[in-house]
Amino acid sequence: MKIGIIGCGNMASSIAHSIKQSIEAHLFCYDIDLDKANRFSQAYGATKMNSEIETAESSSIIIIAVKPKDIVDVLEKIKDCISEKIIVSIAAGISISKIKDVVGDKKIVRVMPNVNISVQRGVMGICFSEKVSADEKEKIFYLFKNMGEVIATDEKHMDAITALFGSGPAFVAHFIESCVDAAVKLGFSRQESLNLVLTLFEGTVVNMKNNMLTTQQIKDMVTSPGGTTIEGLVEFERRAVKGAIIDGILKAYERAKNIL
């Protein structure tokens, strides 16, 4: 499989890392920042190309991993050399129709991954244009399935996936950070606090998944009448913590719909 990656940032690096861990593929890469492209090439054994066009011409699957504001410029450069190749965009908020406006009615895939693909625990939404055949869809699923959970969806849900799962690691990290700060406030060292809080989150998730527990069941298992847990939960409710989290995700969703 010949895969070209245009843009060598954090998400592209996570994708390349997962590809090299799971499948046989020849990677080609290009970035306008030559130092970044060199580091990417050395890290993942990718052949560094001299332009977006060279990368596209050398590849059967072209992953465009640039910022949303730059994707139109990249598409303009490669539109005459993509032919029957598959274009995979990971740009938030850029619809298949917007890509078609530049390159025409081609084989286009939208994927919204998150950074956890680097440890094969990502969550990815994926949708296809009409030109992508069933066999080609299988090929794309094969490419991404070892990076985590892949959700085939209608494009209308991609902005929600962007807000929930693309932005999600930052939201989870923010809540973890709050717990770490609380532990420091209570007298633990910061490193000890981080280690303990990470174990807390990991243990809760494993417990829920292995024992098929709901969030309410976990809360019921921990919450004693008149105890410490209910005191904390009541304070969270008084401060509308759950509502603030929901509102934050909805704000991210509205931004995803209007990224450009």
PDB file of C-alpha atoms in Angstrom:
ATOM      1  CA  MET A   1       0.000   0.000   0.000  1.00  0.00           C
ATOM      2  CA  LYS A   2       1.447   3.370  -1.038  1.00  0.00           C
ATOM      3  CA  ILE A   3       0.315   6.140   1.300  1.00  0.00           C
ATOM      4  CA  GLY A   4       1.173   9.792   0.909  1.00  0.00           C
ATOM      5  CA  ILE A   5       0.886  12.142   3.888  1.00  0.00           C
ATOM      6  CA  ILE A   6       0.764  15.869   3.241  1.00  0.00           C
ATOM      7  CA  GLY A   7       1.384  17.760   6.463  1.00  0.00           C
ATOM      8  CA  CYS A   8       3.706  16.293   9.093  1.00  0.00           C
ATOM      9  CA  GLY A   9       2.246  17.589  12.345  1.00  0.00           C
ATOM     10  CA  ASN A  10       1.101  15.822  15.494  1.00  0.00           C
ATOM     11  CA  MET A  11      -1.910  14.023  14.022  1.00  0.00           C
ATOM     12  CA  ALA A  12       0.023  12.927  10.937  1.00  0.00           C
ATOM     13  CA  SER A  13       2.734  11.571  13.221  1.00  0.00           C
ATOM     14  CA  SER A  14       0.175   9.596  15.218  1.00  0.00           C
ATOM     15  CA  ILE A  15      -1.272   8.158  12.005  1.00  0.00           C
ATOM     16  CA  ALA A  16       2.145   7.226  10.644  1.00  0.00           C
ATOM     17  CA  HIS A  17       3.153   5.623  13.941  1.00  0.00           C
ATOM     18  CA  SER A  18       0.024   3.462  13.937  1.00  0.00           C
ATOM     19  CA  ILE A  19       0.459   2.504  10.282  1.00  0.00           C
ATOM     20  CA  LYS A  20       4.024   1.367  10.872  1.00  0.00           C
ATOM     21  CA  GLN A  21       2.889  -0.668  13.890  1.00  0.00           C
ATOM     22  CA  SER A  22       0.101  -2.520  12.095  1.00  0.00           C
ATOM     23  CA  ILE A  23       0.421  -2.832   8.304  1.00  0.00           C
ATOM     24  CA  GLU A  24       2.933  -3.085   5.474  1.00  0.00           C
ATOM     25  CA  ALA A  25       2.966   0.253   3.701  1.00  0.00           C
ATOM     26  CA  HIS A  26       5.344   2.531   1.838  1.00  0.00           C
ATOM     27  CA  LEU A  27       4.950   6.038   3.224  1.00  0.00           C
ATOM     28  CA  PHE A  28       5.633   9.266   1.352  1.00  0.00           C
ATOM     29  CA  CYS A  29       5.557  12.623   3.101  1.00  0.00           C
ATOM     30  CA  TYR A  30       5.718  16.339   2.473  1.00  0.00           C
ATOM     31  CA  ASP A  31       5.504  19.429   4.642  1.00  0.00           C
ATOM     32  CA  ILE A  32       6.171  23.039   3.762  1.00  0.00           C
ATOM     33  CA  ASP A  33       8.359  23.083   6.891  1.00  0.00           C
ATOM     34  CA  LEU A  34      11.358  21.110   5.645  1.00  0.00           C
ATOM     35  CA  ASP A  35      12.766  20.443   9.120  1.00  0.00           C
ATOM     36  CA  LYS A  36       9.427  18.965  10.183  1.00  0.00           C
ATOM     37  CA  ALA A  37       9.356  16.794   7.054  1.00  0.00           C
ATOM     38  CA  ASN A  38      12.906  15.590   7.737  1.00  0.00           C
ATOM     39  CA  ARG A  39      12.059  14.616  11.309  1.00  0.00           C
ATOM     40  CA  PHE A  40       8.901  12.846  10.133  1.00  0.00           C
ATOM     41  CA  SER A  41      10.811  10.955   7.453  1.00  0.00           C
ATOM     42  CA  GLN A  42      13.468   9.779   9.896  1.00  0.00           C
ATOM     43  CA  ALA A  43      10.953   8.810  12.583  1.00  0.00           C
ATOM     44  CA  TYR A  44       8.625   6.748  10.373  1.00  0.00           C
ATOM     45  CA  GLY A  45      10.782   5.639   7.464  1.00  0.00           C
ATOM     46  CA  ALA A  46       8.799   7.781   5.024  1.00  0.00           C
ATOM     47  CA  THR A  47      10.224   8.920   1.713  1.00  0.00           C
ATOM     48  CA  LYS A  48      10.441  12.714   1.860  1.00  0.00           C
ATOM     49  CA  MET A  49       9.079  14.344  -1.287  1.00  0.00           C
ATOM     50  CA  ASN A  50       9.737  17.805  -2.682  1.00  0.00           C
ATOM     51  CA  SER A  51       6.139  18.935  -3.149  1.00  0.00           C
ATOM     52  CA  GLU A  52       2.493  18.115  -2.595  1.00  0.00           C
ATOM     53  CA  ILE A  53       2.267  17.074  -6.263  1.00  0.00           C
ATOM     54  CA  GLU A  54       5.147  14.583  -6.006  1.00  0.00           C
ATOM     55  CA  THR A  55       3.561  13.092  -2.892  1.00  0.00           C
ATOM     56  CA  ALA A  56       0.197  12.699  -4.608  1.00  0.00           C
ATOM     57  CA  GLU A  57       1.703  11.212  -7.763  1.00  0.00           C
ATOM     58  CA  SER A  58       3.606   8.584  -5.768  1.00  0.00           C
ATOM     59  CA  SER A  59       0.653   7.423  -3.676  1.00  0.00           C
ATOM     60  CA  SER A  60      -2.569   5.491  -4.113  1.00  0.00           C
ATOM     61  CA  ILE A  61      -4.006   6.920  -0.886  1.00  0.00           C
ATOM     62  CA  ILE A  62      -3.338  10.573  -0.089  1.00  0.00           C
ATOM     63  CA  ILE A  63      -3.854  11.650   3.522  1.00  0.00           C
ATOM     64  CA  ILE A  64      -4.169  15.419   3.807  1.00  0.00           C
ATOM     65  CA  ALA A  65      -3.201  16.350   7.351  1.00  0.00           C
ATOM     66  CA  VAL A  66      -2.914  20.129   7.168  1.00  0.00           C
ATOM     67  CA  LYS A  67      -4.905  22.730   9.095  1.00  0.00           C
ATOM     68  CA  PRO A  68      -8.410  23.461   7.769  1.00  0.00           C
ATOM     69  CA  LYS A  69      -7.356  26.915   6.572  1.00  0.00           C
ATOM     70  CA  ASP A  70      -4.658  25.378   4.352  1.00  0.00           C
ATOM     71  CA  ILE A  71      -6.549  22.477   2.799  1.00  0.00           C
ATOM     72  CA  VAL A  72      -7.937  24.366  -0.199  1.00  0.00           C
ATOM     73  CA  ASP A  73      -4.439  25.462  -1.200  1.00  0.00           C
ATOM     74  CA  VAL A  74      -3.207  21.849  -1.024  1.00  0.00           C
ATOM     75  CA  LEU A  75      -6.174  20.557  -3.004  1.00  0.00           C
ATOM     76  CA  GLU A  76      -5.632  23.170  -5.713  1.00  0.00           C
ATOM     77  CA  LYS A  77      -2.053  21.981  -6.135  1.00  0.00           C
ATOM     78  CA  ILE A  78      -2.865  18.256  -6.434  1.00  0.00           C
ATOM     79  CA  LYS A  79      -6.252  18.301  -8.174  1.00  0.00           C
ATOM     80  CA  ASP A  80      -4.836  17.546 -11.632  1.00  0.00           C
ATOM     81  CA  CYS A  81      -2.821  14.508 -10.553  1.00  0.00           C
ATOM     82  CA  ILE A  82      -5.174  12.540  -8.324  1.00  0.00           C
ATOM     83  CA  SER A  83      -7.150  10.675 -11.027  1.00  0.00           C
ATOM     84  CA  GLU A  84      -8.516   7.496  -9.383  1.00  0.00           C
ATOM     85  CA  LYS A  85      -6.552   7.958  -6.165  1.00  0.00           C
ATOM     86  CA  ILE A  86      -8.293   8.118  -2.785  1.00  0.00           C
ATOM     87  CA  ILE A  87      -8.139  11.433  -0.937  1.00  0.00           C
ATOM     88  CA  VAL A  88      -8.411  11.178   2.850  1.00  0.00           C
ATOM     89  CA  SER A  89      -8.997  14.454   4.678  1.00  0.00           C
ATOM     90  CA  ILE A  90      -8.667  14.742   8.440  1.00  0.00           C
ATOM     91  CA  ALA A  91      -9.443  18.469   8.486  1.00  0.00           C
ATOM     92  CA  ALA A  92     -12.144  19.451  10.972  1.00  0.00           C
ATOM     93  CA  GLY A  93     -15.180  21.164   9.509  1.00  0.00           C
ATOM     94  CA  ILE A  94     -14.256  20.643   5.851  1.00  0.00           C
ATOM     95  CA  SER A  95     -17.098  18.801   4.132  1.00  0.00           C
ATOM     96  CA  ILE A  96     -16.857  16.421   1.210  1.00  0.00           C
ATOM     97  CA  SER A  97     -18.784  18.936  -0.890  1.00  0.00           C
ATOM     98  CA  LYS A  98     -16.176  21.635  -0.139  1.00  0.00           C
ATOM     99  CA  ILE A  99     -13.447  19.249  -1.251  1.00  0.00           C
ATOM    100  CA  LYS A 100     -15.414  18.410  -4.402  1.00  0.00           C
ATOM    101  CA  ASP A 101     -15.698  22.128  -5.175  1.00  0.00           C
ATOM    102  CA  VAL A 102     -11.919  22.130  -5.634  1.00  0.00           C
ATOM    103  CA  VAL A 103     -11.032  18.695  -7.032  1.00  0.00           C
ATOM    104  CA  GLY A 104     -14.285  17.602  -8.646  1.00  0.00           C
ATOM    105  CA  ASP A 105     -16.225  14.392  -8.122  1.00  0.00           C
ATOM    106  CA  LYS A 106     -13.354  12.224  -6.882  1.00  0.00           C
ATOM    107  CA  LYS A 107     -12.884   9.433  -4.344  1.00  0.00           C
ATOM    108  CA  ILE A 108     -13.003  11.366  -1.089  1.00  0.00           C
ATOM    109  CA  VAL A 109     -12.924  10.138   2.497  1.00  0.00           C
ATOM    110  CA  ARG A 110     -13.391  12.235   5.605  1.00  0.00           C
ATOM    111  CA  VAL A 111     -11.871  10.913   8.811  1.00  0.00           C
ATOM    112  CA  MET A 112     -11.980  12.621  12.181  1.00  0.00           C
ATOM    113  CA  PRO A 113      -9.413  10.889  14.403  1.00  0.00           C
ATOM    114  CA  ASN A 114      -8.101  11.893  17.798  1.00  0.00           C
ATOM    115  CA  VAL A 115      -4.590  11.871  19.218  1.00  0.00           C
ATOM    116  CA  ASN A 116      -5.131   8.558  21.008  1.00  0.00           C
ATOM    117  CA  ILE A 117      -4.585   6.725  17.736  1.00  0.00           C
ATOM    118  CA  SER A 118      -0.886   6.860  18.631  1.00  0.00           C
ATOM    119  CA  VAL A 119      -1.595   4.188  21.270  1.00  0.00           C
ATOM    120  CA  GLN A 120      -4.225   2.320  19.214  1.00  0.00           C
ATOM    121  CA  ARG A 121      -7.016   3.743  21.409  1.00  0.00           C
ATOM    122  CA  GLY A 122      -8.408   6.398  19.100  1.00  0.00           C
ATOM    123  CA  VAL A 123     -12.012   7.080  18.210  1.00  0.00           C
ATOM    124  CA  MET A 124     -12.559   7.900  14.536  1.00  0.00           C
ATOM    125  CA  GLY A 125     -15.600   8.960  12.574  1.00  0.00           C
ATOM    126  CA  ILE A 126     -15.449   8.150   8.866  1.00  0.00           C
ATOM    127  CA  CYS A 127     -17.616   8.895   5.837  1.00  0.00           C
ATOM    128  CA  PHE A 128     -17.219   8.460   2.082  1.00  0.00           C
ATOM    129  CA  SER A 129     -18.160  10.139  -1.156  1.00  0.00           C
ATOM    130  CA  GLU A 130     -20.213   8.191  -3.689  1.00  0.00           C
ATOM    131  CA  LYS A 131     -17.178   7.433  -5.870  1.00  0.00           C
ATOM    132  CA  VAL A 132     -15.521   5.260  -3.219  1.00  0.00           C
ATOM    133  CA  SER A 133     -16.231   1.590  -3.979  1.00  0.00           C
ATOM    134  CA  ALA A 134     -17.039  -1.096  -1.421  1.00  0.00           C
ATOM    135  CA  ASP A 135     -13.559  -2.618  -1.834  1.00  0.00           C
ATOM    136  CA  GLU A 136     -11.938   0.779  -1.360  1.00  0.00           C
ATOM    137  CA  LYS A 137     -13.994   1.374   1.768  1.00  0.00           C
ATOM    138  CA  GLU A 138     -12.689  -1.924   3.134  1.00  0.00           C
ATOM    139  CA  LYS A 139      -9.148  -0.806   2.355  1.00  0.00           C
ATOM    140  CA  ILE A 140      -9.650   2.442   4.274  1.00  0.00           C
ATOM    141  CA  PHE A 141     -11.213   0.589   7.209  1.00  0.00           C
ATOM    142  CA  TYR A 142      -8.225  -1.762   7.189  1.00  0.00           C
ATOM    143  CA  LEU A 143      -5.907   1.246   7.292  1.00  0.00           C
ATOM    144  CA  PHE A 144      -7.568   2.837  10.311  1.00  0.00           C
ATOM    145  CA  LYS A 145      -9.073  -0.045  12.294  1.00  0.00           C
ATOM    146  CA  ASN A 146      -5.828  -0.819  14.125  1.00  0.00           C
ATOM    147  CA  MET A 147      -5.722   2.761  15.395  1.00  0.00           C
ATOM    148  CA  GLY A 148      -8.808   2.320  17.575  1.00  0.00           C
ATOM    149  CA  GLU A 149     -12.584   2.404  17.201  1.00  0.00           C
ATOM    150  CA  VAL A 150     -13.817   3.366  13.727  1.00  0.00           C
ATOM    151  CA  ILE A 151     -17.380   4.655  13.381  1.00  0.00           C
ATOM    152  CA  ALA A 152     -18.880   4.707   9.882  1.00  0.00           C
ATOM    153  CA  THR A 153     -21.390   7.535   9.868  1.00  0.00           C
ATOM    154  CA  ASP A 154     -23.390   9.946   7.760  1.00  0.00           C
ATOM    155  CA  GLU A 155     -21.466  13.122   7.125  1.00  0.00           C
ATOM    156  CA  LYS A 156     -24.079  15.128   9.039  1.00  0.00           C
ATOM    157  CA  HIS A 157     -22.674  13.607  12.257  1.00  0.00           C
ATOM    158  CA  MET A 158     -19.027  14.466  11.593  1.00  0.00           C
ATOM    159  CA  ASP A 159     -19.137  17.832  13.380  1.00  0.00           C
ATOM    160  CA  ALA A 160     -20.520  16.122  16.487  1.00  0.00           C
ATOM    161  CA  ILE A 161     -17.752  13.520  16.283  1.00  0.00           C
ATOM    162  CA  THR A 162     -15.233  16.358  15.962  1.00  0.00           C
ATOM    163  CA  ALA A 163     -16.542  18.005  19.136  1.00  0.00           C
ATOM    164  CA  LEU A 164     -16.957  14.806  21.173  1.00  0.00           C
ATOM    165  CA  PHE A 165     -13.990  12.715  20.113  1.00  0.00           C
ATOM    166  CA  GLY A 166     -11.596  14.980  18.219  1.00  0.00           C
ATOM    167  CA  SER A 167     -11.614  17.543  21.042  1.00  0.00           C
ATOM    168  CA  GLY A 168     -12.408  14.934  23.682  1.00  0.00           C
ATOM    169  CA  PRO A 169      -8.848  14.106  24.810  1.00  0.00           C
ATOM    170  CA  ALA A 170      -8.337  17.769  25.734  1.00  0.00           C
ATOM    171  CA  PHE A 171     -11.588  17.806  27.711  1.00  0.00           C
ATOM    172  CA  VAL A 172     -10.631  14.605  29.546  1.00  0.00           C
ATOM    173  CA  ALA A 173      -7.144  16.012  30.223  1.00  0.00           C
ATOM    174  CA  HIS A 174      -8.746  19.173  31.628  1.00  0.00           C
ATOM    175  CA  PHE A 175     -10.806  17.152  34.108  1.00  0.00           C
ATOM    176  CA  ILE A 176      -7.775  15.022  35.024  1.00  0.00           C
ATOM    177  CA  GLU A 177      -5.815  18.223  35.624  1.00  0.00           C
ATOM    178  CA  SER A 178      -8.541  19.465  37.983  1.00  0.00           C
ATOM    179  CA  CYS A 179      -8.280  16.242  40.007  1.00  0.00           C
ATOM    180  CA  VAL A 180      -4.477  16.516  40.078  1.00  0.00           C
ATOM    181  CA  ASP A 181      -4.660  20.110  41.313  1.00  0.00           C
ATOM    182  CA  ALA A 182      -7.076  19.010  44.039  1.00  0.00           C
ATOM    183  CA  ALA A 183      -4.646  16.278  45.108  1.00  0.00           C
ATOM    184  CA  VAL A 184      -1.786  18.798  45.245  1.00  0.00           C
ATOM    185  CA  LYS A 185      -4.012  21.080  47.331  1.00  0.00           C
ATOM    186  CA  LEU A 186      -4.507  18.126  49.699  1.00  0.00           C
ATOM    187  CA  GLY A 187      -0.754  17.680  50.124  1.00  0.00           C
ATOM    188  CA  PHE A 188       0.401  15.158  47.515  1.00  0.00           C
ATOM    189  CA  SER A 189       3.306  15.951  45.188  1.00  0.00           C
ATOM    190  CA  ARG A 190       2.342  16.829  41.627  1.00  0.00           C
ATOM    191  CA  GLN A 191       3.950  13.735  40.107  1.00  0.00           C
ATOM    192  CA  GLU A 192       2.401  11.479  42.726  1.00  0.00           C
ATOM    193  CA  SER A 193      -0.938  13.192  42.149  1.00  0.00           C
ATOM    194  CA  LEU A 194      -0.749  12.647  38.398  1.00  0.00           C
ATOM    195  CA  ASN A 195       0.157   8.971  38.763  1.00  0.00           C
ATOM    196  CA  LEU A 196      -2.657   8.324  41.216  1.00  0.00           C
ATOM    197  CA  VAL A 197      -5.287  10.228  39.228  1.00  0.00           C
ATOM    198  CA  LEU A 198      -4.343   8.451  35.995  1.00  0.00           C
ATOM    199  CA  THR A 199      -4.696   5.120  37.787  1.00  0.00           C
ATOM    200  CA  LEU A 200      -8.070   6.280  39.118  1.00  0.00           C
ATOM    201  CA  PHE A 201      -9.353   7.048  35.610  1.00  0.00           C
ATOM    202  CA  GLU A 202      -7.866   3.918  34.066  1.00  0.00           C
ATOM    203  CA  GLY A 203      -9.234   1.677  36.811  1.00  0.00           C
ATOM    204  CA  THR A 204     -12.718   3.160  36.579  1.00  0.00           C
ATOM    205  CA  VAL A 205     -12.829   2.706  32.794  1.00  0.00           C
ATOM    206  CA  VAL A 206     -11.555  -0.892  32.951  1.00  0.00           C
ATOM    207  CA  ASN A 207     -14.036  -1.714  35.724  1.00  0.00           C
ATOM    208  CA  MET A 208     -16.933  -0.283  33.721  1.00  0.00           C
ATOM    209  CA  LYS A 209     -15.946  -2.055  30.503  1.00  0.00           C
ATOM    210  CA  ASN A 210     -15.057  -5.431  32.003  1.00  0.00           C
ATOM    211  CA  ASN A 211     -18.136  -5.598  34.232  1.00  0.00           C
ATOM    212  CA  MET A 212     -20.486  -3.774  31.837  1.00  0.00           C
ATOM    213  CA  LEU A 213     -21.309  -1.148  34.477  1.00  0.00           C
ATOM    214  CA  THR A 214     -23.159   2.091  33.793  1.00  0.00           C
ATOM    215  CA  THR A 215     -22.034   5.420  35.199  1.00  0.00           C
ATOM    216  CA  GLN A 216     -24.987   5.321  37.613  1.00  0.00           C
ATOM    217  CA  GLN A 217     -24.006   1.854  38.832  1.00  0.00           C
ATOM    218  CA  ILE A 218     -20.472   3.051  39.558  1.00  0.00           C
ATOM    219  CA  LYS A 219     -21.844   6.020  41.502  1.00  0.00           C
ATOM    220  CA  ASP A 220     -24.220   3.791  43.461  1.00  0.00           C
ATOM    221  CA  MET A 221     -21.379   1.418  44.356  1.00  0.00           C
ATOM    222  CA  VAL A 222     -19.327   4.267  45.821  1.00  0.00           C
ATOM    223  CA  THR A 223     -21.967   6.548  47.337  1.00  0.00           C
ATOM    224  CA  SER A 224     -22.955   5.795  50.942  1.00  0.00           C
ATOM    225  CA  PRO A 225     -25.826   7.609  52.695  1.00  0.00           C
ATOM    226  CA  GLY A 226     -24.490  10.777  54.311  1.00  0.00           C
ATOM    227  CA  GLY A 227     -20.935   9.960  53.191  1.00  0.00           C
ATOM    228  CA  THR A 228     -18.117  11.797  51.465  1.00  0.00           C
ATOM    229  CA  THR A 229     -19.044  10.889  47.885  1.00  0.00           C
ATOM    230  CA  ILE A 230     -22.576  12.278  48.017  1.00  0.00           C
ATOM    231  CA  GLU A 231     -21.167  15.470  49.512  1.00  0.00           C
ATOM    232  CA  GLY A 232     -18.891  15.908  46.503  1.00  0.00           C
ATOM    233  CA  LEU A 233     -21.570  14.939  43.986  1.00  0.00           C
ATOM    234  CA  VAL A 234     -24.054  17.413  45.469  1.00  0.00           C
ATOM    235  CA  GLU A 235     -21.455  20.160  45.201  1.00  0.00           C
ATOM    236  CA  PHE A 236     -20.833  19.267  41.544  1.00  0.00           C
ATOM    237  CA  GLU A 237     -24.577  19.516  40.937  1.00  0.00           C
ATOM    238  CA  ARG A 238     -24.792  22.813  42.802  1.00  0.00           C
ATOM    239  CA  ARG A 239     -22.005  24.188  40.608  1.00  0.00           C
ATOM    240  CA  ALA A 240     -23.668  22.726  37.474  1.00  0.00           C
ATOM    241  CA  VAL A 241     -20.462  20.902  36.512  1.00  0.00           C
ATOM    242  CA  LYS A 242     -22.302  18.451  34.255  1.00  0.00           C
ATOM    243  CA  GLY A 243     -24.132  21.288  32.494  1.00  0.00           C
ATOM    244  CA  ALA A 244     -20.872  23.171  31.973  1.00  0.00           C
ATOM    245  CA  ILE A 245     -19.262  20.090  30.398  1.00  0.00           C
ATOM    246  CA  ILE A 246     -22.242  19.578  28.082  1.00  0.00           C
ATOM    247  CA  ASP A 247     -22.223  23.272  27.129  1.00  0.00           C
ATOM    248  CA  GLY A 248     -18.500  23.116  26.386  1.00  0.00           C
ATOM    249  CA  ILE A 249     -18.983  20.174  24.021  1.00  0.00           C
ATOM    250  CA  LEU A 250     -21.893  21.968  22.319  1.00  0.00           C
ATOM    251  CA  LYS A 251     -19.700  25.077  21.891  1.00  0.00           C
ATOM    252  CA  ALA A 252     -17.047  22.898  20.244  1.00  0.00           C
ATOM    253  CA  TYR A 253     -19.766  21.442  17.991  1.00  0.00           C
ATOM    254  CA  GLU A 254     -20.924  24.909  16.873  1.00  0.00           C
ATOM    255  CA  ARG A 255     -17.320  25.857  16.138  1.00  0.00           C
ATOM    256  CA  ALA A 256     -16.826  22.675  14.086  1.00  0.00           C
ATOM    257  CA  LYS A 257     -19.815  23.642  11.937  1.00  0.00           C
ATOM    258  CA  ASN A 258     -18.301  27.069  11.261  1.00  0.00           C
ATOM    259  CA  ILE A 259     -14.568  26.344  11.168  1.00  0.00           C
ATOM    260  CA  LEU A 260     -14.063  28.417   7.992  1.00  0.00           C
TER     261      LEU A 260
END
